[in-house]
Amino acid sequence: MEKRRGKLIVFEGIDGTGKSTQVRLLREYLESQGIRVVTDYEPTRGEWGMRVRAAAASGKRLPVEEEVDCLLRDRREHVEQLITPALERGCWVLLDRYYPSMLAYQGATGIDPIELQRLNESFAPQPDAAFWLDIPVEVALGRIRNRGETNDAFEQQHFLEACRRIYAALKAPWWRQIDATADALNVHTRVLEYVKVLLGELS
Ligand code: TYD
């Protein structure tokens, strides 16, 4: 077990929900409170994460067993090299995606989400809070189109509906649903309500 002195905060949701904006806003808030922050995302840009990204960008995902294998290797490296050392130094770690993404995306591709949760929790520290930024799939796809981006192999309507259903079924004390159809500052306010509870635990 790591000796956790910082907090691990995760943002989840299908693409187009505003996760990276929320990571930035929370980082700014925490730094204004004198807290040291590390931000990152998964899949990482390491060897294993890049295999999954490259396949999805080409429009053809890897076979799901291979995807799970690559993403677990990627996460294991991330935990060992970045997440655990930063938490031990007392930094707060903010992540744009973590293992709930695997439950949702590889779960929606046919692997049992409960089994995936067990596999991940055998080595990956559980978050102190994971904010699920929830919006209807059509709204998310509209936002992606408005950014001028084309959909990659993960971003298809029926598939994302299945991901959203798995997010909705996830059970953990740290899992918090937030309505992300609201504007970014509203969502940030909801995030802060809970982050202030975590800050209170430190004082
Ligand atoms: P994404 O956050 O969309 O990266 P970018 O914004 O740079 O495109 O991540 C890429 C995809 O990886 C995303 O569609 C979800 C998927 N993914 C999984 O399928 N399983 C996982 O465990 C993780 C972390 C991500």
PDB file of C-alpha atoms and ligand atoms in Angstrom:
ATOM      1  CA  MET A   1       0.000   0.000   0.000  1.00  0.00           C
ATOM      2  CA  GLU A   2       1.269   3.482  -0.774  1.00  0.00           C
ATOM      3  CA  LYS A   3       1.607   5.973   2.070  1.00  0.00           C
ATOM      4  CA  ARG A   4      -0.822   8.463   0.605  1.00  0.00           C
ATOM      5  CA  ARG A   5      -0.371  12.043   1.751  1.00  0.00           C
ATOM      6  CA  GLY A   6      -1.988  13.713  -1.251  1.00  0.00           C
ATOM      7  CA  LYS A   7      -5.378  12.979  -2.777  1.00  0.00           C
ATOM      8  CA  LEU A   8      -6.220  11.204  -6.021  1.00  0.00           C
ATOM      9  CA  ILE A   9      -9.001  12.919  -7.977  1.00  0.00           C
ATOM     10  CA  VAL A  10     -10.323  11.514 -11.240  1.00  0.00           C
ATOM     11  CA  PHE A  11     -12.561  12.942 -13.969  1.00  0.00           C
ATOM     12  CA  GLU A  12     -14.562  10.480 -16.019  1.00  0.00           C
ATOM     13  CA  GLY A  13     -17.194  10.546 -18.732  1.00  0.00           C
ATOM     14  CA  ILE A  14     -17.552   9.965 -22.430  1.00  0.00           C
ATOM     15  CA  ASP A  15     -15.626  12.325 -24.723  1.00  0.00           C
ATOM     16  CA  GLY A  16     -17.010  15.842 -25.079  1.00  0.00           C
ATOM     17  CA  THR A  17     -18.038  16.169 -21.421  1.00  0.00           C
ATOM     18  CA  GLY A  18     -15.423  18.782 -20.527  1.00  0.00           C
ATOM     19  CA  LYS A  19     -13.040  16.682 -18.425  1.00  0.00           C
ATOM     20  CA  SER A  20      -9.873  18.562 -19.394  1.00  0.00           C
ATOM     21  CA  THR A  21     -11.485  21.939 -18.567  1.00  0.00           C
ATOM     22  CA  GLN A  22     -12.455  20.629 -15.120  1.00  0.00           C
ATOM     23  CA  VAL A  23      -8.942  19.331 -14.504  1.00  0.00           C
ATOM     24  CA  ARG A  24      -7.587  22.811 -15.305  1.00  0.00           C
ATOM     25  CA  LEU A  25     -10.133  24.663 -13.127  1.00  0.00           C
ATOM     26  CA  LEU A  26      -9.529  22.349 -10.162  1.00  0.00           C
ATOM     27  CA  ARG A  27      -5.780  22.651 -10.566  1.00  0.00           C
ATOM     28  CA  GLU A  28      -6.030  26.452 -10.463  1.00  0.00           C
ATOM     29  CA  TYR A  29      -8.186  26.317  -7.332  1.00  0.00           C
ATOM     30  CA  LEU A  30      -5.944  23.889  -5.453  1.00  0.00           C
ATOM     31  CA  GLU A  31      -2.787  25.813  -6.352  1.00  0.00           C
ATOM     32  CA  SER A  32      -4.435  29.004  -5.076  1.00  0.00           C
ATOM     33  CA  GLN A  33      -4.815  27.133  -1.762  1.00  0.00           C
ATOM     34  CA  GLY A  34      -1.085  26.380  -1.700  1.00  0.00           C
ATOM     35  CA  ILE A  35      -1.492  22.704  -2.653  1.00  0.00           C
ATOM     36  CA  ARG A  36       0.990  21.037  -4.985  1.00  0.00           C
ATOM     37  CA  VAL A  37      -0.773  19.450  -7.943  1.00  0.00           C
ATOM     38  CA  VAL A  38       0.178  16.974 -10.648  1.00  0.00           C
ATOM     39  CA  THR A  39      -2.194  16.578 -13.607  1.00  0.00           C
ATOM     40  CA  ASP A  40      -2.144  13.787 -16.145  1.00  0.00           C
ATOM     41  CA  TYR A  41      -4.342  11.557 -18.278  1.00  0.00           C
ATOM     42  CA  GLU A  42      -4.827   7.960 -19.445  1.00  0.00           C
ATOM     43  CA  PRO A  43      -4.073   6.296 -21.743  1.00  0.00           C
ATOM     44  CA  THR A  44      -0.608   7.857 -21.292  1.00  0.00           C
ATOM     45  CA  ARG A  45       1.772   8.709 -24.138  1.00  0.00           C
ATOM     46  CA  GLY A  46       3.925   5.730 -23.137  1.00  0.00           C
ATOM     47  CA  GLU A  47       4.500   2.726 -25.367  1.00  0.00           C
ATOM     48  CA  TRP A  48       1.378   0.764 -24.294  1.00  0.00           C
ATOM     49  CA  GLY A  49      -1.012   3.685 -24.222  1.00  0.00           C
ATOM     50  CA  MET A  50       0.143   4.810 -27.662  1.00  0.00           C
ATOM     51  CA  ARG A  51      -0.674   1.402 -29.148  1.00  0.00           C
ATOM     52  CA  VAL A  52      -4.305   1.794 -28.104  1.00  0.00           C
ATOM     53  CA  ARG A  53      -4.475   5.445 -29.200  1.00  0.00           C
ATOM     54  CA  ALA A  54      -2.919   4.766 -32.605  1.00  0.00           C
ATOM     55  CA  ALA A  55      -5.333   1.929 -33.349  1.00  0.00           C
ATOM     56  CA  ALA A  56      -8.393   3.971 -32.315  1.00  0.00           C
ATOM     57  CA  ALA A  57      -7.247   6.976 -34.376  1.00  0.00           C
ATOM     58  CA  SER A  58      -6.880   4.730 -37.439  1.00  0.00           C
ATOM     59  CA  GLY A  59     -10.554   3.765 -37.040  1.00  0.00           C
ATOM     60  CA  LYS A  60      -9.889   0.134 -36.114  1.00  0.00           C
ATOM     61  CA  ARG A  61      -9.527  -0.784 -32.457  1.00  0.00           C
ATOM     62  CA  LEU A  62      -7.305  -3.603 -31.244  1.00  0.00           C
ATOM     63  CA  PRO A  63      -9.034  -6.887 -30.281  1.00  0.00           C
ATOM     64  CA  VAL A  64     -10.479  -6.220 -26.829  1.00  0.00           C
ATOM     65  CA  GLU A  65      -8.264  -8.722 -24.964  1.00  0.00           C
ATOM     66  CA  GLU A  66      -5.192  -7.014 -26.421  1.00  0.00           C
ATOM     67  CA  GLU A  67      -6.631  -3.621 -25.564  1.00  0.00           C
ATOM     68  CA  VAL A  68      -7.138  -4.687 -21.922  1.00  0.00           C
ATOM     69  CA  ASP A  69      -3.608  -6.058 -21.787  1.00  0.00           C
ATOM     70  CA  CYS A  70      -2.046  -2.852 -23.207  1.00  0.00           C
ATOM     71  CA  LEU A  71      -4.141  -0.553 -21.013  1.00  0.00           C
ATOM     72  CA  LEU A  72      -3.316  -2.525 -17.850  1.00  0.00           C
ATOM     73  CA  ARG A  73       0.406  -2.359 -18.662  1.00  0.00           C
ATOM     74  CA  ASP A  74       0.045   1.362 -19.336  1.00  0.00           C
ATOM     75  CA  ARG A  75      -1.775   1.911 -16.025  1.00  0.00           C
ATOM     76  CA  ARG A  76       0.683  -0.186 -14.052  1.00  0.00           C
ATOM     77  CA  GLU A  77       3.576   1.976 -15.337  1.00  0.00           C
ATOM     78  CA  HIS A  78       1.595   5.132 -14.634  1.00  0.00           C
ATOM     79  CA  VAL A  79       0.845   4.057 -11.048  1.00  0.00           C
ATOM     80  CA  GLU A  80       4.436   3.047 -10.340  1.00  0.00           C
ATOM     81  CA  GLN A  81       6.212   5.919 -12.063  1.00  0.00           C
ATOM     82  CA  LEU A  82       3.932   8.882 -11.490  1.00  0.00           C
ATOM     83  CA  ILE A  83       0.776   8.411  -9.420  1.00  0.00           C
ATOM     84  CA  THR A  84       2.077   6.677  -6.288  1.00  0.00           C
ATOM     85  CA  PRO A  85       5.311   8.713  -5.981  1.00  0.00           C
ATOM     86  CA  ALA A  86       3.359  11.985  -6.347  1.00  0.00           C
ATOM     87  CA  LEU A  87       0.792  10.949  -3.706  1.00  0.00           C
ATOM     88  CA  GLU A  88       3.606   9.968  -1.345  1.00  0.00           C
ATOM     89  CA  ARG A  89       5.239  13.389  -1.835  1.00  0.00           C
ATOM     90  CA  GLY A  90       1.966  14.972  -0.725  1.00  0.00           C
ATOM     91  CA  CYS A  91       0.844  16.182  -4.164  1.00  0.00           C
ATOM     92  CA  TRP A  92      -2.751  15.978  -5.283  1.00  0.00           C
ATOM     93  CA  VAL A  93      -2.984  13.977  -8.500  1.00  0.00           C
ATOM     94  CA  LEU A  94      -5.734  14.990 -10.950  1.00  0.00           C
ATOM     95  CA  LEU A  95      -6.418  12.516 -13.741  1.00  0.00           C
ATOM     96  CA  ASP A  96      -8.363  12.880 -16.970  1.00  0.00           C
ATOM     97  CA  ARG A  97      -9.531   9.208 -17.116  1.00  0.00           C
ATOM     98  CA  TYR A  98      -8.405   6.268 -14.981  1.00  0.00           C
ATOM     99  CA  TYR A  99      -9.642   2.739 -14.491  1.00  0.00           C
ATOM    100  CA  PRO A 100     -13.397   3.577 -14.509  1.00  0.00           C
ATOM    101  CA  SER A 101     -12.803   4.259 -18.242  1.00  0.00           C
ATOM    102  CA  MET A 102     -11.756   0.648 -18.631  1.00  0.00           C
ATOM    103  CA  LEU A 103     -14.901  -0.604 -16.902  1.00  0.00           C
ATOM    104  CA  ALA A 104     -16.984   1.551 -19.265  1.00  0.00           C
ATOM    105  CA  TYR A 105     -15.158   1.139 -22.603  1.00  0.00           C
ATOM    106  CA  GLN A 106     -13.794  -2.408 -22.451  1.00  0.00           C
ATOM    107  CA  GLY A 107     -16.919  -3.344 -20.442  1.00  0.00           C
ATOM    108  CA  ALA A 108     -19.071  -2.058 -23.310  1.00  0.00           C
ATOM    109  CA  THR A 109     -16.964  -4.236 -25.626  1.00  0.00           C
ATOM    110  CA  GLY A 110     -17.985  -7.370 -23.760  1.00  0.00           C
ATOM    111  CA  ILE A 111     -15.607  -7.839 -20.805  1.00  0.00           C
ATOM    112  CA  ASP A 112     -17.312  -8.111 -17.406  1.00  0.00           C
ATOM    113  CA  PRO A 113     -16.963  -4.706 -15.666  1.00  0.00           C
ATOM    114  CA  ILE A 114     -16.903  -6.318 -12.202  1.00  0.00           C
ATOM    115  CA  GLU A 115     -13.959  -8.488 -13.244  1.00  0.00           C
ATOM    116  CA  LEU A 116     -12.218  -5.424 -14.741  1.00  0.00           C
ATOM    117  CA  GLN A 117     -12.740  -3.519 -11.489  1.00  0.00           C
ATOM    118  CA  ARG A 118     -11.209  -6.399  -9.527  1.00  0.00           C
ATOM    119  CA  LEU A 119      -8.211  -6.604 -11.887  1.00  0.00           C
ATOM    120  CA  ASN A 120      -7.508  -2.880 -11.666  1.00  0.00           C
ATOM    121  CA  GLU A 121      -7.970  -2.628  -7.913  1.00  0.00           C
ATOM    122  CA  SER A 122      -5.433  -5.417  -7.419  1.00  0.00           C
ATOM    123  CA  PHE A 123      -2.688  -2.867  -8.217  1.00  0.00           C
ATOM    124  CA  ALA A 124      -4.152   0.596  -8.828  1.00  0.00           C
ATOM    125  CA  PRO A 125      -4.926   2.848  -5.839  1.00  0.00           C
ATOM    126  CA  GLN A 126      -8.594   3.734  -5.543  1.00  0.00           C
ATOM    127  CA  PRO A 127      -9.441   7.416  -6.059  1.00  0.00           C
ATOM    128  CA  ASP A 128     -10.455   9.705  -3.186  1.00  0.00           C
ATOM    129  CA  ALA A 129     -13.080  11.044  -5.583  1.00  0.00           C
ATOM    130  CA  ALA A 130     -14.000  10.259  -9.179  1.00  0.00           C
ATOM    131  CA  PHE A 131     -16.363  12.788 -10.760  1.00  0.00           C
ATOM    132  CA  TRP A 132     -18.484  11.286 -13.514  1.00  0.00           C
ATOM    133  CA  LEU A 133     -19.341  14.191 -15.832  1.00  0.00           C
ATOM    134  CA  ASP A 134     -22.580  12.938 -17.262  1.00  0.00           C
ATOM    135  CA  ILE A 135     -24.312  14.217 -20.390  1.00  0.00           C
ATOM    136  CA  PRO A 136     -26.553  12.572 -22.997  1.00  0.00           C
ATOM    137  CA  VAL A 137     -24.561  10.945 -25.793  1.00  0.00           C
ATOM    138  CA  GLU A 138     -26.096  13.138 -28.532  1.00  0.00           C
ATOM    139  CA  VAL A 139     -24.967  16.265 -26.678  1.00  0.00           C
ATOM    140  CA  ALA A 140     -21.430  14.884 -26.300  1.00  0.00           C
ATOM    141  CA  LEU A 141     -21.201  13.949 -29.990  1.00  0.00           C
ATOM    142  CA  GLY A 142     -22.505  17.418 -30.928  1.00  0.00           C
ATOM    143  CA  ARG A 143     -19.743  19.026 -28.849  1.00  0.00           C
ATOM    144  CA  ILE A 144     -17.095  16.870 -30.528  1.00  0.00           C
ATOM    145  CA  ARG A 145     -18.406  17.899 -33.973  1.00  0.00           C
ATOM    146  CA  ASN A 146     -18.448  21.570 -32.917  1.00  0.00           C
ATOM    147  CA  ARG A 147     -14.776  21.310 -31.977  1.00  0.00           C
ATOM    148  CA  GLY A 148     -14.219  20.357 -35.609  1.00  0.00           C
ATOM    149  CA  GLU A 149     -12.989  16.900 -34.585  1.00  0.00           C
ATOM    150  CA  THR A 150     -13.924  13.719 -36.356  1.00  0.00           C
ATOM    151  CA  ASN A 151     -15.070  10.764 -34.274  1.00  0.00           C
ATOM    152  CA  ASP A 152     -12.481   8.086 -33.564  1.00  0.00           C
ATOM    153  CA  ALA A 153     -13.275   4.373 -33.270  1.00  0.00           C
ATOM    154  CA  PHE A 154     -14.507   4.808 -29.670  1.00  0.00           C
ATOM    155  CA  GLU A 155     -16.938   7.604 -30.450  1.00  0.00           C
ATOM    156  CA  GLN A 156     -20.000   5.910 -31.923  1.00  0.00           C
ATOM    157  CA  GLN A 157     -23.499   6.538 -30.573  1.00  0.00           C
ATOM    158  CA  HIS A 158     -24.568   3.010 -29.562  1.00  0.00           C
ATOM    159  CA  PHE A 159     -21.220   2.212 -28.071  1.00  0.00           C
ATOM    160  CA  LEU A 160     -21.143   5.405 -26.009  1.00  0.00           C
ATOM    161  CA  GLU A 161     -24.696   4.678 -24.773  1.00  0.00           C
ATOM    162  CA  ALA A 162     -23.389   1.350 -23.472  1.00  0.00           C
ATOM    163  CA  CYS A 163     -20.418   3.079 -21.804  1.00  0.00           C
ATOM    164  CA  ARG A 164     -22.773   5.519 -20.128  1.00  0.00           C
ATOM    165  CA  ARG A 165     -24.926   2.678 -18.766  1.00  0.00           C
ATOM    166  CA  ILE A 166     -21.853   1.084 -17.181  1.00  0.00           C
ATOM    167  CA  TYR A 167     -20.788   4.388 -15.630  1.00  0.00           C
ATOM    168  CA  ALA A 168     -24.332   4.656 -14.236  1.00  0.00           C
ATOM    169  CA  ALA A 169     -24.077   1.197 -12.663  1.00  0.00           C
ATOM    170  CA  LEU A 170     -20.631   1.676 -11.075  1.00  0.00           C
ATOM    171  CA  LYS A 171     -20.747   1.270  -7.314  1.00  0.00           C
ATOM    172  CA  ALA A 172     -17.988   2.716  -5.142  1.00  0.00           C
ATOM    173  CA  PRO A 173     -17.928   5.175  -2.212  1.00  0.00           C
ATOM    174  CA  TRP A 174     -15.765   7.596  -4.242  1.00  0.00           C
ATOM    175  CA  TRP A 175     -18.008   7.668  -7.362  1.00  0.00           C
ATOM    176  CA  ARG A 176     -19.916  10.947  -7.795  1.00  0.00           C
ATOM    177  CA  GLN A 177     -22.219  11.778 -10.687  1.00  0.00           C
ATOM    178  CA  ILE A 178     -22.356  15.402 -11.869  1.00  0.00           C
ATOM    179  CA  ASP A 179     -24.742  16.768 -14.483  1.00  0.00           C
ATOM    180  CA  ALA A 180     -22.318  18.117 -17.090  1.00  0.00           C
ATOM    181  CA  THR A 181     -24.912  19.684 -19.370  1.00  0.00           C
ATOM    182  CA  ALA A 182     -24.472  22.774 -17.154  1.00  0.00           C
ATOM    183  CA  ASP A 183     -21.748  25.260 -18.115  1.00  0.00           C
ATOM    184  CA  ALA A 184     -18.175  24.603 -17.032  1.00  0.00           C
ATOM    185  CA  LEU A 185     -18.201  27.003 -14.065  1.00  0.00           C
ATOM    186  CA  ASN A 186     -21.363  25.431 -12.685  1.00  0.00           C
ATOM    187  CA  VAL A 187     -19.808  21.991 -12.947  1.00  0.00           C
ATOM    188  CA  HIS A 188     -16.656  23.319 -11.252  1.00  0.00           C
ATOM    189  CA  THR A 189     -18.763  24.636  -8.345  1.00  0.00           C
ATOM    190  CA  ARG A 190     -20.263  21.167  -7.859  1.00  0.00           C
ATOM    191  CA  VAL A 191     -16.806  19.611  -7.944  1.00  0.00           C
ATOM    192  CA  LEU A 192     -15.532  22.096  -5.346  1.00  0.00           C
ATOM    193  CA  GLU A 193     -18.371  21.267  -2.952  1.00  0.00           C
ATOM    194  CA  TYR A 194     -16.924  17.801  -2.571  1.00  0.00           C
ATOM    195  CA  VAL A 195     -13.260  18.773  -2.838  1.00  0.00           C
ATOM    196  CA  LYS A 196     -13.790  21.072   0.169  1.00  0.00           C
ATOM    197  CA  VAL A 197     -14.971  18.032   2.144  1.00  0.00           C
ATOM    198  CA  LEU A 198     -11.669  16.314   1.272  1.00  0.00           C
ATOM    199  CA  LEU A 199      -9.706  19.454   2.199  1.00  0.00           C
ATOM    200  CA  GLY A 200     -11.507  19.451   5.550  1.00  0.00           C
ATOM    201  CA  GLU A 201     -10.166  15.936   6.225  1.00  0.00           C
ATOM    202  CA  LEU A 202      -6.634  17.311   6.003  1.00  0.00           C
ATOM    203  CA  SER A 203      -7.037  20.134   8.508  1.00  0.00           C
TER     204      SER A 203
HETATM  205  P1  TYD B   1      -9.252  10.256 -24.672  1.00  0.00           P
HETATM  206  O1  TYD B   1      -9.474  10.767 -23.288  1.00  0.00           O
HETATM  207  O2  TYD B   1     -10.370  10.421 -25.630  1.00  0.00           O
HETATM  208  O3  TYD B   1      -7.981  10.907 -25.295  1.00  0.00           O
HETATM  209  P2  TYD B   1      -8.035  12.081 -26.355  1.00  0.00           P
HETATM  210  O4  TYD B   1      -8.908  13.143 -25.738  1.00  0.00           O
HETATM  211  O5  TYD B   1      -6.610  12.477 -26.492  1.00  0.00           O
HETATM  212  O6  TYD B   1      -8.658  11.475 -27.597  1.00  0.00           O
HETATM  213  O7  TYD B   1      -8.863   8.722 -24.556  1.00  0.00           O
HETATM  214  C1  TYD B   1      -8.825   7.931 -25.695  1.00  0.00           C
HETATM  215  C2  TYD B   1      -9.797   6.790 -25.616  1.00  0.00           C
HETATM  216  O8  TYD B   1      -9.299   5.757 -24.773  1.00  0.00           O
HETATM  217  C3  TYD B   1     -11.151   7.175 -25.070  1.00  0.00           C
HETATM  218  O9  TYD B   1     -12.104   7.116 -26.109  1.00  0.00           O
HETATM  219  C4  TYD B   1     -11.456   6.106 -24.042  1.00  0.00           C
HETATM  220  C5  TYD B   1     -10.406   5.070 -24.223  1.00  0.00           C
HETATM  221  N1  TYD B   1     -10.006   4.371 -22.980  1.00  0.00           N
HETATM  222  C6  TYD B   1     -10.348   3.029 -22.827  1.00  0.00           C
HETATM  223  O10 TYD B   1     -11.006   2.442 -23.698  1.00  0.00           O
HETATM  224  N2  TYD B   1      -9.980   2.358 -21.692  1.00  0.00           N
HETATM  225  C7  TYD B   1      -9.246   2.951 -20.712  1.00  0.00           C
HETATM  226  O11 TYD B   1      -8.910   2.284 -19.681  1.00  0.00           O
HETATM  227  C8  TYD B   1      -8.895   4.328 -20.879  1.00  0.00           C
HETATM  228  C9  TYD B   1      -8.096   5.041 -19.819  1.00  0.00           C
HETATM  229  C10 TYD B   1      -9.295   5.007 -22.027  1.00  0.00           C
END
